[in-house]
Amino acid sequence: ETGVTQSPTHLIKTRGQQVTLRCSSQSGHNTVSWYQQALGQGPQFIFQYYREEENGRGNFPPRFSGLQFPNYSSELNVNALELDDSALYLCASSPGGQGKIWEQFFGPGTRLTVL
Amino acid sequence: GQQLNQSPQSMFIQEGEDVSMNCTSSSIFNTWLWYKQDPGEGPVLLIALYKAGELTSNGRLTAQFGITRKDSFLNISASIPSDVGIYFCAGQLLPTGSYQLTFGKGTKLSVIP
């Protein structure tokens, strides 16, 4: 069984640019959540997708947007990058709708640096 | 965003010692989870708790869901060097339908051989 994978592992962008991060959920999982983890902090919830629909959003501006595809993989898009967007971006998948839906399993993350 | 109060912030222990860390919140949670994160990696789920008062073990790890639903603790017995890392508690708030997790700031554990 393949776990959660994310790409790319590292990314460097400049302020004002746009970025797309990708996530493949664990086999059998239809729910994907995205988190931002600043250095020395716990992960902060950005949003969640369930069966291709947004299913909850944290306190992040609209320039953070996402998609979920029919195969349950997901993208996180960030427009007009700011220096404070530098962080580790984590994707987590969960079974959703059956079994223990609250158990979220994380990928290794994408380290984004904004210069 | 709201975070859980996790303590201690860091701890240094001798190999073989037992460890205890806890999480508190002013809000009620219906689920608590404990994760461990190694440098440069994503959090790995250790234990999940679903019912108030529940006590669950996973090898040398034991976690409990507080009766008030506002706290949880994690114990590690007979620590070993590979226990080094950052431990996070995470909870799901009521009411919500999105199953989003709220995380503490973590407890950094160092084990001295």
Short mmCIF file of N, CA and C in Angstrom, two decimals, chain A residues 36-44 87-88 90 111, chain B residues 1 3-4 6 9 37 43 86-88 103-107:
data_model
loop_
_atom_site.label_atom_id
_atom_site.label_comp_id
_atom_site.label_asym_id
_atom_site.label_seq_id
_atom_site.Cartn_x
_atom_site.Cartn_y
_atom_site.Cartn_z
N GLN A 36 -0.26 24.13 6.71
CA GLN A 36 0.96 24.92 6.61
C GLN A 36 1.68 24.83 7.95
N GLN A 37 2.97 24.50 7.92
CA GLN A 37 3.74 24.41 9.16
C GLN A 37 4.93 25.37 9.10
N ALA A 38 4.84 26.46 9.84
CA ALA A 38 5.96 27.39 9.94
C ALA A 38 7.00 26.79 10.87
N LEU A 39 8.21 27.28 10.76
CA LEU A 39 9.32 26.76 11.56
C LEU A 39 9.02 26.89 13.05
N GLY A 40 9.15 25.77 13.77
CA GLY A 40 8.95 25.79 15.21
C GLY A 40 7.51 25.80 15.67
N GLN A 41 6.59 25.62 14.72
CA GLN A 41 5.16 25.63 15.04
C GLN A 41 4.50 24.31 14.68
N GLY A 42 3.28 24.13 15.18
CA GLY A 42 2.49 22.99 14.75
C GLY A 42 1.82 23.30 13.43
N PRO A 43 1.38 22.29 12.71
CA PRO A 43 0.68 22.51 11.44
C PRO A 43 -0.60 23.31 11.63
N GLN A 44 -0.90 24.20 10.67
CA GLN A 44 -2.13 24.98 10.67
C GLN A 44 -2.99 24.54 9.49
N ALA A 87 7.29 28.03 4.33
CA ALA A 87 6.87 27.05 5.33
C ALA A 87 6.96 25.65 4.73
N LEU A 88 6.69 24.66 5.58
CA LEU A 88 6.52 23.29 5.12
C LEU A 88 5.02 23.08 4.88
N LEU A 90 2.08 20.55 4.22
CA LEU A 90 1.79 19.14 4.45
C LEU A 90 0.42 18.77 3.89
N ARG A 111 8.77 21.76 1.13
CA ARG A 111 9.39 22.93 1.77
C ARG A 111 9.40 24.07 0.76
N GLY B 1 -4.46 31.21 14.08
CA GLY B 1 -5.43 30.17 14.36
C GLY B 1 -5.28 29.61 15.76
N GLN B 3 -4.59 27.15 18.77
CA GLN B 3 -3.73 26.01 18.99
C GLN B 3 -3.95 25.46 20.38
N LEU B 4 -3.57 24.23 20.53
CA LEU B 4 -3.65 23.60 21.84
C LEU B 4 -2.43 24.01 22.65
N GLN B 6 0.46 22.82 24.69
CA GLN B 6 1.19 21.58 24.86
C GLN B 6 2.40 21.82 25.75
N GLN B 9 7.57 22.29 26.58
CA GLN B 9 7.97 22.69 25.23
C GLN B 9 9.12 21.81 24.74
N GLN B 37 7.03 13.80 14.78
CA GLN B 37 7.62 14.34 13.56
C GLN B 37 9.14 14.37 13.69
N PRO B 43 4.42 14.50 9.93
CA PRO B 43 4.04 13.84 11.19
C PRO B 43 3.57 12.41 10.95
N ILE B 86 9.87 15.49 17.63
CA ILE B 86 8.88 16.43 18.14
C ILE B 86 7.52 15.73 18.17
N TYR B 87 6.89 15.78 19.31
CA TYR B 87 5.60 15.13 19.51
C TYR B 87 4.51 16.20 19.51
N PHE B 88 3.51 15.98 18.69
CA PHE B 88 2.38 16.90 18.57
C PHE B 88 1.09 16.22 19.00
N PHE B 103 -3.60 21.69 16.00
CA PHE B 103 -2.37 21.14 16.57
C PHE B 103 -1.82 21.99 17.70
N GLY B 104 -1.13 21.33 18.63
CA GLY B 104 -0.30 22.04 19.60
C GLY B 104 1.00 22.46 18.95
N LYS B 105 1.85 23.15 19.72
CA LYS B 105 3.13 23.61 19.17
C LYS B 105 4.22 22.55 19.28
N GLY B 106 3.92 21.45 19.96
CA GLY B 106 4.87 20.36 20.00
C GLY B 106 5.72 20.32 21.24
N THR B 107 6.16 19.11 21.58
CA THR B 107 7.13 18.87 22.64
C THR B 107 8.35 18.24 22.00
#
